PDB file of C-alpha atoms in Angstrom:
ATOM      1  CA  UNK A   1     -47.185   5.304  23.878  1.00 58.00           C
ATOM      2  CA  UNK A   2     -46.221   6.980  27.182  1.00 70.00           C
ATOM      3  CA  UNK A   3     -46.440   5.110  30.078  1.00 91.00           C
ATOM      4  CA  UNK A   4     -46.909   6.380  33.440  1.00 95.00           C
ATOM      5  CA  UNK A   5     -45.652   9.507  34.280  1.00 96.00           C
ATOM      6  CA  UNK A   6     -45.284  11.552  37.776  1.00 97.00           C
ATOM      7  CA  UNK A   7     -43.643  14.579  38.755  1.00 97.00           C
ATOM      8  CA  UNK A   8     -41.837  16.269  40.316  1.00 97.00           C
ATOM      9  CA  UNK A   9     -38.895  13.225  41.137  1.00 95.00           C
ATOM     10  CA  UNK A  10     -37.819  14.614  44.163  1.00 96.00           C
ATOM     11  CA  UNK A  11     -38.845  17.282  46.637  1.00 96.00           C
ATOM     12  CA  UNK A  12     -37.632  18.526  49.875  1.00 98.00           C
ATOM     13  CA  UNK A  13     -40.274  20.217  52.198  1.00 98.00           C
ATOM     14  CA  UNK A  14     -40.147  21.252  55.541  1.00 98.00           C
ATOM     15  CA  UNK A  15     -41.925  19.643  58.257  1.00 98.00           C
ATOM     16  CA  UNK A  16     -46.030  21.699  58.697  1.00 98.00           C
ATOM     17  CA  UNK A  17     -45.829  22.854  54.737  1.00 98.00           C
ATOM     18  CA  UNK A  18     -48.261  21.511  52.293  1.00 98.00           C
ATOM     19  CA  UNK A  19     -47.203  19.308  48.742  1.00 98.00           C
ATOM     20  CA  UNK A  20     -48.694  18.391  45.802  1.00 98.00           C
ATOM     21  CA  UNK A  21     -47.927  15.629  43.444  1.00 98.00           C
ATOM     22  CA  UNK A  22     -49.148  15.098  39.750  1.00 98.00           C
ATOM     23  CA  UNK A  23     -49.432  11.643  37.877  1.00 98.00           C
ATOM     24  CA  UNK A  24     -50.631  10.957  34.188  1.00 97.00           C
ATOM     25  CA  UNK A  25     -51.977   7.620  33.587  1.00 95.00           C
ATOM     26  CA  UNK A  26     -51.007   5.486  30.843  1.00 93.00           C
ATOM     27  CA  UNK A  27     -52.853   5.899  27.341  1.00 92.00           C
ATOM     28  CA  UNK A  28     -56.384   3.979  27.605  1.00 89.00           C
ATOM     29  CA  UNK A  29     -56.381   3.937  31.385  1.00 91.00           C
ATOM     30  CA  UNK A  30     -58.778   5.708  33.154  1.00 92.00           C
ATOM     31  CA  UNK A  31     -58.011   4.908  36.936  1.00 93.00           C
ATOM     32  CA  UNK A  32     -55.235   6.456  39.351  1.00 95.00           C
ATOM     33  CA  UNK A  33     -54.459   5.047  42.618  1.00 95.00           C
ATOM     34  CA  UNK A  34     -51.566   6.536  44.659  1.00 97.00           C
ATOM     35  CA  UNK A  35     -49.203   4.339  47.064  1.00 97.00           C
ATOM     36  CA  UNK A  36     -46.857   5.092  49.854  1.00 98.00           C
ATOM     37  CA  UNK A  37     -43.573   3.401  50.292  1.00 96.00           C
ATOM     38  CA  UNK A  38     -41.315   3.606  52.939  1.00 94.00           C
ATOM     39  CA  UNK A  39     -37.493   2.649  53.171  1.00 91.00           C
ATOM     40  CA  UNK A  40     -37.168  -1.097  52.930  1.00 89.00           C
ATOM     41  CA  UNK A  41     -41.368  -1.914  52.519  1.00 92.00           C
ATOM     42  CA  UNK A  42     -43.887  -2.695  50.497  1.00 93.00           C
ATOM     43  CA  UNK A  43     -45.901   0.180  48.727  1.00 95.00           C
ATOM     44  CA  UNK A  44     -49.391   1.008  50.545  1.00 96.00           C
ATOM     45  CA  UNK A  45     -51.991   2.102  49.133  1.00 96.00           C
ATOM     46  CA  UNK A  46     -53.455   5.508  49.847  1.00 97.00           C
ATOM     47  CA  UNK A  47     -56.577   6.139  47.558  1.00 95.00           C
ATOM     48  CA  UNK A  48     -57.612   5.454  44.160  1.00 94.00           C
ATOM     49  CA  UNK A  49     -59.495   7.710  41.695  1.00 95.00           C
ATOM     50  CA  UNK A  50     -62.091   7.045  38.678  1.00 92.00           C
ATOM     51  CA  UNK A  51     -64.517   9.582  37.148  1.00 91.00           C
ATOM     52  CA  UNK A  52     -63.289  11.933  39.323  1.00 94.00           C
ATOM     53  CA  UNK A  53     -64.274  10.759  42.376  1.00 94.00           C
ATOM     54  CA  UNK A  54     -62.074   8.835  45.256  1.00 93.00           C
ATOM     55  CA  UNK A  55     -63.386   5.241  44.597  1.00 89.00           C
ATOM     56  CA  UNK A  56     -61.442   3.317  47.533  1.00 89.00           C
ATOM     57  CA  UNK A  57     -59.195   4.408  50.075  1.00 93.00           C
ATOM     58  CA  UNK A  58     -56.539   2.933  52.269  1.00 93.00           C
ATOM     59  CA  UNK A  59     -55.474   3.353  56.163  1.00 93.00           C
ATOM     60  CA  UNK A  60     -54.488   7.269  55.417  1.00 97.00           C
ATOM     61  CA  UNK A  61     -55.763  10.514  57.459  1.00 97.00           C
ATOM     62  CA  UNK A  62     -57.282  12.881  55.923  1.00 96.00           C
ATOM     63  CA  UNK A  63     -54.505  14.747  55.441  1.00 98.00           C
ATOM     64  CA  UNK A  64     -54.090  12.632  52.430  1.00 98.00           C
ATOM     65  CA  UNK A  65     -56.367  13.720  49.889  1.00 97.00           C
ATOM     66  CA  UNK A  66     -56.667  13.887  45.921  1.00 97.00           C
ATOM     67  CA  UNK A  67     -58.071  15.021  43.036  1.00 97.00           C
ATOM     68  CA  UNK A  68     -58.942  13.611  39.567  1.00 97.00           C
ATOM     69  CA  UNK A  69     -59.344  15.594  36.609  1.00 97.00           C
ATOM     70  CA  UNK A  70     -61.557  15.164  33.238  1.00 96.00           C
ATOM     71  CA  UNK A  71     -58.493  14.121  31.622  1.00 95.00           C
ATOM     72  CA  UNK A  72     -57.600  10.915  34.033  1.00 95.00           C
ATOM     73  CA  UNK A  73     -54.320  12.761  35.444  1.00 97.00           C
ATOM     74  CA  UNK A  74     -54.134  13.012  39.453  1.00 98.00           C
ATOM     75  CA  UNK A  75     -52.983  15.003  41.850  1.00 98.00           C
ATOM     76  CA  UNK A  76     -52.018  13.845  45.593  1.00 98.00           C
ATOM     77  CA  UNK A  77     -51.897  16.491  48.184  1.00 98.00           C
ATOM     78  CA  UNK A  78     -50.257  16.485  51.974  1.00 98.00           C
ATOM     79  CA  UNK A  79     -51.099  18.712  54.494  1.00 97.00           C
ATOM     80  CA  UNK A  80     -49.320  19.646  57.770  1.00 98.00           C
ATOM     81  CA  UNK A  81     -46.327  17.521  56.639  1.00 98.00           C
ATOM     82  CA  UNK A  82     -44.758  15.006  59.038  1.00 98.00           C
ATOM     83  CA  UNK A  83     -41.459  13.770  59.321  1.00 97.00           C
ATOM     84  CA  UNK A  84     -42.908  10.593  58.738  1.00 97.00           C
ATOM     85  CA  UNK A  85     -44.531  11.365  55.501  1.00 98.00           C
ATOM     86  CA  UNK A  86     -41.233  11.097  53.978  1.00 97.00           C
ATOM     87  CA  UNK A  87     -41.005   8.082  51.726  1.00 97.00           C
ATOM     88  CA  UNK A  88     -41.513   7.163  48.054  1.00 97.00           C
ATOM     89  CA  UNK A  89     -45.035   8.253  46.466  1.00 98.00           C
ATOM     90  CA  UNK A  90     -45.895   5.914  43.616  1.00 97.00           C
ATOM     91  CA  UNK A  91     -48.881   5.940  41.195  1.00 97.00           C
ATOM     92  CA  UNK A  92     -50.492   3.415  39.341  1.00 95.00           C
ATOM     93  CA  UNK A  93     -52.630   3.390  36.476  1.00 93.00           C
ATOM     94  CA  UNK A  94     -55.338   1.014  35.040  1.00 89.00           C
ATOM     95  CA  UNK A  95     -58.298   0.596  33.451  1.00 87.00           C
ATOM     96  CA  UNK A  96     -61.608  -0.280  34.750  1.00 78.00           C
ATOM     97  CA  UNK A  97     -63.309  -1.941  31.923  1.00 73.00           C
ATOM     98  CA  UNK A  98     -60.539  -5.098  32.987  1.00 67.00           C
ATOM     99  CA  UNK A  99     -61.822  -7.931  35.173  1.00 62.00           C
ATOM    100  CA  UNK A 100     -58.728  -7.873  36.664  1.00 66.00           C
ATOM    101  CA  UNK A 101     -56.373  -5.059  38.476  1.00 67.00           C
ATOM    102  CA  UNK A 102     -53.207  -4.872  36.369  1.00 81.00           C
ATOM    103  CA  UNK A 103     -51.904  -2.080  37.431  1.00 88.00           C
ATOM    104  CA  UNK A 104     -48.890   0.499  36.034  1.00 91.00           C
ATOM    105  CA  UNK A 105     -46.552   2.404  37.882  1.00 94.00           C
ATOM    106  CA  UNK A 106     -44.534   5.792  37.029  1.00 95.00           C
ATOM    107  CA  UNK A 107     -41.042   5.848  38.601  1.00 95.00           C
ATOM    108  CA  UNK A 108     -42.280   7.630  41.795  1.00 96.00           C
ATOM    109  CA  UNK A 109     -41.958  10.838  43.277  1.00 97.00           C
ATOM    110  CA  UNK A 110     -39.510  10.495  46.240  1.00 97.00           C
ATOM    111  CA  UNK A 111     -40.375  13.247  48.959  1.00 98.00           C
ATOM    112  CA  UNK A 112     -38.561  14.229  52.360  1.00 97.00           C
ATOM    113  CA  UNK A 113     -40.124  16.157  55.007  1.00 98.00           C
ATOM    114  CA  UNK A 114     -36.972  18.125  57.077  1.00 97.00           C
TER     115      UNK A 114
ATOM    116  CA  UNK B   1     -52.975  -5.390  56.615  1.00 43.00           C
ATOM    117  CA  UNK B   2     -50.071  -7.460  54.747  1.00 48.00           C
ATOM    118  CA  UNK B   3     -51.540  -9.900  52.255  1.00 60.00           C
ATOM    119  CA  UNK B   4     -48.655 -11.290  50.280  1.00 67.00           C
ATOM    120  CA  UNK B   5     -45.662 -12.358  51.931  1.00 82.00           C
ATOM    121  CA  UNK B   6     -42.259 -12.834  50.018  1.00 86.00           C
ATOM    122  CA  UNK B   7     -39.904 -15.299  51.043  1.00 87.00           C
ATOM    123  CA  UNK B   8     -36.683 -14.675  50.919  1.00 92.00           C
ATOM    124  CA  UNK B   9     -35.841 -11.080  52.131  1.00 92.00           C
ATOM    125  CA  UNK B  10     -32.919 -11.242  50.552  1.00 95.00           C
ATOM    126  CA  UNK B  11     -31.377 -13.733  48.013  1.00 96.00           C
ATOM    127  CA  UNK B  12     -27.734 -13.497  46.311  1.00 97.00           C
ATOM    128  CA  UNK B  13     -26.823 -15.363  43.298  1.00 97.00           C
ATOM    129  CA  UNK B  14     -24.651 -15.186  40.437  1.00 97.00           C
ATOM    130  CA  UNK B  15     -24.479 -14.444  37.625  1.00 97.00           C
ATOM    131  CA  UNK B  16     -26.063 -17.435  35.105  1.00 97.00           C
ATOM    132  CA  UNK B  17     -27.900 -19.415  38.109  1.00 97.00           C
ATOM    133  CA  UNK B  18     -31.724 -19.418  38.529  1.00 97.00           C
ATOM    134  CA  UNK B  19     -33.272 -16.997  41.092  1.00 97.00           C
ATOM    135  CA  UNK B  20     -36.356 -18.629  42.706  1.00 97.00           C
ATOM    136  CA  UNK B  21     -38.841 -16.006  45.020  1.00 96.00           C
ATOM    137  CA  UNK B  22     -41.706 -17.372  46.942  1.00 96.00           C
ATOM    138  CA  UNK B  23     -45.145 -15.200  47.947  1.00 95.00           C
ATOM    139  CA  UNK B  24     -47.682 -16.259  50.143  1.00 94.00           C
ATOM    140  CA  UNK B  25     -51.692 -14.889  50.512  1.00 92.00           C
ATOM    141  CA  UNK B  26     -54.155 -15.233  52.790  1.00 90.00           C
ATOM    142  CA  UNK B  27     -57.369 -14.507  51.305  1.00 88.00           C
ATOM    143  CA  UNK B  28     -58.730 -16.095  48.058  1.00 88.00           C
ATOM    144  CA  UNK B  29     -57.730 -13.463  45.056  1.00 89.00           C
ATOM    145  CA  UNK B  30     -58.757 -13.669  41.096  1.00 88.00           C
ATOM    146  CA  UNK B  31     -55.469 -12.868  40.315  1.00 91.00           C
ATOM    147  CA  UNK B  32     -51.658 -12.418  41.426  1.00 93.00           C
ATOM    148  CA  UNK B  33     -48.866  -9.834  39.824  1.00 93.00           C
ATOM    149  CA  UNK B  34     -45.099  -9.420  40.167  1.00 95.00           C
ATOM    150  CA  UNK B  35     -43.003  -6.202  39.909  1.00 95.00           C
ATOM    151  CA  UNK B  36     -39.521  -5.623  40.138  1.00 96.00           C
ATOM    152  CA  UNK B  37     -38.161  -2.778  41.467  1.00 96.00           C
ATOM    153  CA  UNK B  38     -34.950  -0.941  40.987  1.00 93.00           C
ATOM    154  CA  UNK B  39     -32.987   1.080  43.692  1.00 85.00           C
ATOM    155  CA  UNK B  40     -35.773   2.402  45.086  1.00 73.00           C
ATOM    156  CA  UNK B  41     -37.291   3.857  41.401  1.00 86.00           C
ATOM    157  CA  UNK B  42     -41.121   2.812  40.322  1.00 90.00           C
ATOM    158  CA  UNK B  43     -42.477  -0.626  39.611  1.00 93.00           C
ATOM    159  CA  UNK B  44     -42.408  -2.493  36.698  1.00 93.00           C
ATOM    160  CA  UNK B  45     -44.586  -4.498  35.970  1.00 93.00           C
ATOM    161  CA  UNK B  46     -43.614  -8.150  34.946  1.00 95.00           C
ATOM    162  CA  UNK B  47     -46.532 -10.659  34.816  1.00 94.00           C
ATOM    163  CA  UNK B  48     -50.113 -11.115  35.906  1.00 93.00           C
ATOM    164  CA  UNK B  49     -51.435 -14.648  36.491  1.00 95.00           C
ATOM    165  CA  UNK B  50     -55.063 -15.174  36.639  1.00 93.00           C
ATOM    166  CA  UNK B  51     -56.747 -18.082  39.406  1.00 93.00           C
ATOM    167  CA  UNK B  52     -57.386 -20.607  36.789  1.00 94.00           C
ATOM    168  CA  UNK B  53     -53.862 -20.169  35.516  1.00 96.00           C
ATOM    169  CA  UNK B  54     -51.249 -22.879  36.637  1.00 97.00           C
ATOM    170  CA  UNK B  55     -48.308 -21.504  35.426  1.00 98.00           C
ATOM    171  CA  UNK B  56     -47.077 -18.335  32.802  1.00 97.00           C
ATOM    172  CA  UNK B  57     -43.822 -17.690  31.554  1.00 97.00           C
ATOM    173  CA  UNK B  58     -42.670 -14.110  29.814  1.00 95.00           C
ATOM    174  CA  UNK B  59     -39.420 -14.538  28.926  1.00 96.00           C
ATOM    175  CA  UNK B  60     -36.977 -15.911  30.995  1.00 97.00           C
ATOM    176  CA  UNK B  61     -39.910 -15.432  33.732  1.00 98.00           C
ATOM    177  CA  UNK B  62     -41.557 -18.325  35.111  1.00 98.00           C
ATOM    178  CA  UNK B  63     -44.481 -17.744  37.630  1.00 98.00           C
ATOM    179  CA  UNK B  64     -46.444 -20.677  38.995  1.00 98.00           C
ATOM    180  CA  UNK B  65     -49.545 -20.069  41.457  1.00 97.00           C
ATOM    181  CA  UNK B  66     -50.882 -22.576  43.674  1.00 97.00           C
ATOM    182  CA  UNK B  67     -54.574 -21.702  44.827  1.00 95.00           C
ATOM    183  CA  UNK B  68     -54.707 -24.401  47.024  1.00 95.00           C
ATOM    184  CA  UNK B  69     -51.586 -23.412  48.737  1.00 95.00           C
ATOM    185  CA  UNK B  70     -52.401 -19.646  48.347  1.00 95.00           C
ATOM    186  CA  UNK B  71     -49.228 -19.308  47.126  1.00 96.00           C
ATOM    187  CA  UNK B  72     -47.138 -18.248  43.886  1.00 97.00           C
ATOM    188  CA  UNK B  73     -43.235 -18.482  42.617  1.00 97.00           C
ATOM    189  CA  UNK B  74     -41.153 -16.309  40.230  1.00 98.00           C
ATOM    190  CA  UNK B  75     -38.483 -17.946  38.992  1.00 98.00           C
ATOM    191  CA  UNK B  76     -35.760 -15.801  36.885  1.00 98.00           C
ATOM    192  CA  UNK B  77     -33.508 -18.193  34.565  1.00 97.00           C
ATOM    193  CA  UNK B  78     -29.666 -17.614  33.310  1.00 97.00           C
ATOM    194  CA  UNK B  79     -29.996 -14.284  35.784  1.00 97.00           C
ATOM    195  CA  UNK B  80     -28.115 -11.398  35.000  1.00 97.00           C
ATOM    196  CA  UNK B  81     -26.535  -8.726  36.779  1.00 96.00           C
ATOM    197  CA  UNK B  82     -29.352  -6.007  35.434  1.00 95.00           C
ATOM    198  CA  UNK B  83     -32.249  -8.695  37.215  1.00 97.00           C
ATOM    199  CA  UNK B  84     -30.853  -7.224  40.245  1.00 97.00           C
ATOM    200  CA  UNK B  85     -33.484  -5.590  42.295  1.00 97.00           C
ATOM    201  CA  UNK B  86     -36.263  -5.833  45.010  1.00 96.00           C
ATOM    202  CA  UNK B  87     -39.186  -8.169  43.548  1.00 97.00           C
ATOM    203  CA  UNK B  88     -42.838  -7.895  44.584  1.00 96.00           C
ATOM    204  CA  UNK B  89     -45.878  -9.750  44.384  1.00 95.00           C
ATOM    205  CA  UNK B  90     -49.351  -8.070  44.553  1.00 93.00           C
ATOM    206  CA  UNK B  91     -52.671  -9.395  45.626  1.00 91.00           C
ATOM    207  CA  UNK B  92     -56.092  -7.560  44.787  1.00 87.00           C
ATOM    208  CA  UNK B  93     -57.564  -6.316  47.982  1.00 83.00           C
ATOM    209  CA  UNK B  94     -61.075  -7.457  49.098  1.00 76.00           C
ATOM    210  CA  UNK B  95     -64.255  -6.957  46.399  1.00 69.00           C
ATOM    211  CA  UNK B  96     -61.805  -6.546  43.709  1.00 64.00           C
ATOM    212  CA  UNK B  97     -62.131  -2.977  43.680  1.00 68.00           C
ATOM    213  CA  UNK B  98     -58.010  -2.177  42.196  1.00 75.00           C
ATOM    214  CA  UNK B  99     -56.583  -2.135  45.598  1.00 87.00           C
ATOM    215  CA  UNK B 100     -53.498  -3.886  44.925  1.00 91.00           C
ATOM    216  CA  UNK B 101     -51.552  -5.227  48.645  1.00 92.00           C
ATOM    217  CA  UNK B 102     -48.332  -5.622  48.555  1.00 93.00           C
ATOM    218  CA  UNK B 103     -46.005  -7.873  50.463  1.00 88.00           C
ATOM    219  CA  UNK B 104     -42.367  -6.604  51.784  1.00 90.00           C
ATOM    220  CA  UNK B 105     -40.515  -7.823  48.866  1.00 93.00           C
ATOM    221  CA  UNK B 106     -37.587 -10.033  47.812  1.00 95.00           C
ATOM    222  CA  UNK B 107     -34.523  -8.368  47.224  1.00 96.00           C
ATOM    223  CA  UNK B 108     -31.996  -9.987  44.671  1.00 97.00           C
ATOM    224  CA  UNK B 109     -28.597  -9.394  44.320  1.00 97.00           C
ATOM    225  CA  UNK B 110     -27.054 -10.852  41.175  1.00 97.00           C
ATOM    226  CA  UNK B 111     -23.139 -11.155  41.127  1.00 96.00           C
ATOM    227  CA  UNK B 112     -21.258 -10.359  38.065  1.00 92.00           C
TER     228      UNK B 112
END
C-alpha cells in the first residue's frame, strides 16, 4: 500500500518563475492539504483540498494556489517566486469520513528560489 | 498563530536513556498527534491520542495528554541512535476542519 507520495524532491527556480508540485494521497484517503516549512520551524499550513475544491486555507497570498483532481492527487502552484518561498513543501493526506484529523505526510518536496 | 508549543528545543541523550518531550495548547482540541522528523525529510507519523484518552503507548512510545493542563508528553524508552530527529506535536485547528498547527518542534540528539 503506497503511502504518500510527492514529487519532484528537489527543485531550484529562479526568483519571478512559476512551480508546480504534485502529491498522491495515501490509498483510501481522499483529502490533500499542503504545508510550508521553513529552516528550523514548524510546518504551516497552506490550503487543503477535498472533492476538488479548496476546503480551508491558511495565512498564504494568493500566489499560493492548488488544484485537486478526480483521482485525490494535488497539485500546488507558486507564482512570481520569492526568495522567501524557499523552504520545505510537505503534503498530507487523510480521509474525511474520520472524526478526527490524522493526517500523512510524503517526504516533502524541498524547493529554493535563487 | 502557534498552537502547540514543544519544550525542549533541543534535548541530547544517549544512547539507552529515556527521552521525555513536552507540548503545550491553547485552545481545547479533540485530539493531539506526534511526528518525528528526520534531517529535514517528511513527517512520520507516530501516534494520535484522542481527548478522552489518558495515556497511549505504540511501542517503545509513551504519550500522555492532560486536558486540564492542555498539555501532552512523548516519552521514547531505551532510545536509540536512529530516534534521533526533530519531534512534533500537532493540534487540529479551530472547527475541526483537518487544519493540523504545528508547534516548533523538539529536536533530539541521541549519542551512540
Amino acid at each position: 500500500d503506497a503511502g504518500v507520495t510527492q514529487s519532484p524532491t528537489h527543485l531550484i527556480k529562479t526568483r519571478g518563475q512559476q512551480v508546480t508540485l504534485r502529491c498522491s494521497p495515501k490509498s483510501g484517503h481522499d483529502t490533500v492539504s499542503w504545508y510550508q516549512q521553513a529552516l528550523g520551524q514548524g510546518p504551516q499550513f497552506i490550503f487543503q483540498y477535498y472533492e476538488e475544491e479548496e476546503r480551508q486555507r491558511g495565512n498564504f497570498p494568493d500566489r499560493f494556489s492548488g488544484h485537486q483532481f478526480p483521482n485525490y492527487s494535488s497539485e500546488l502552484n507558486v507564482n512570481a517566486l520569492l526568495l522567501g518561498d524557499s523552504a520545505l513543501y510537505l503534503c498530507a493526506s487523510s480521509s474525511i469520513d474520520r472524526d478526527d484529523t490524522e493526517a500523512f505526510f510524503g517526504q516533502g518536496t524541498r524547493l529554493t528560489v535563487v | 498563530s502557534q498552537q502547540g508549543e514543544e519544550d525542549p528545543q533541543a534535548l541530547s541523550i544517549q544512547e539507552g536513556e529515556n527521552a521525555t518531550m513536552n507540548c503545550s495548547y491553547k485552545t481545547s482540541i479533540n485530539n493531539l498527534q506526534w511526528y518525528r522528523q528526520n534531517s529535514g525529510r517528511g513527517l512520520v507519523h507516530l501516534i494520535l491520542i484522542r481527548s478522552n484518552e489518558r495515556e497511549k503507548h505504540s511501542g517503545r512510545l509513551r504519550v500522555t495528554l492532560d486536558t486540564s493542563k492542555k498539555s501532552s508528553s512523548l516519552l521514547i524508552t531505551a532510545s536509540r541512535a536512529a530516534d534521533t530527529a526533530s519531534y512534533f506535536c500537532a493540534t487540529p485547528g479551530a472547527g475541526n476542519t483537518g487544519k493540523l498547527i504545528f508547534g516548533q518542534g523538539t529536536t533530539l540528539q541521541v549519542k551512540p
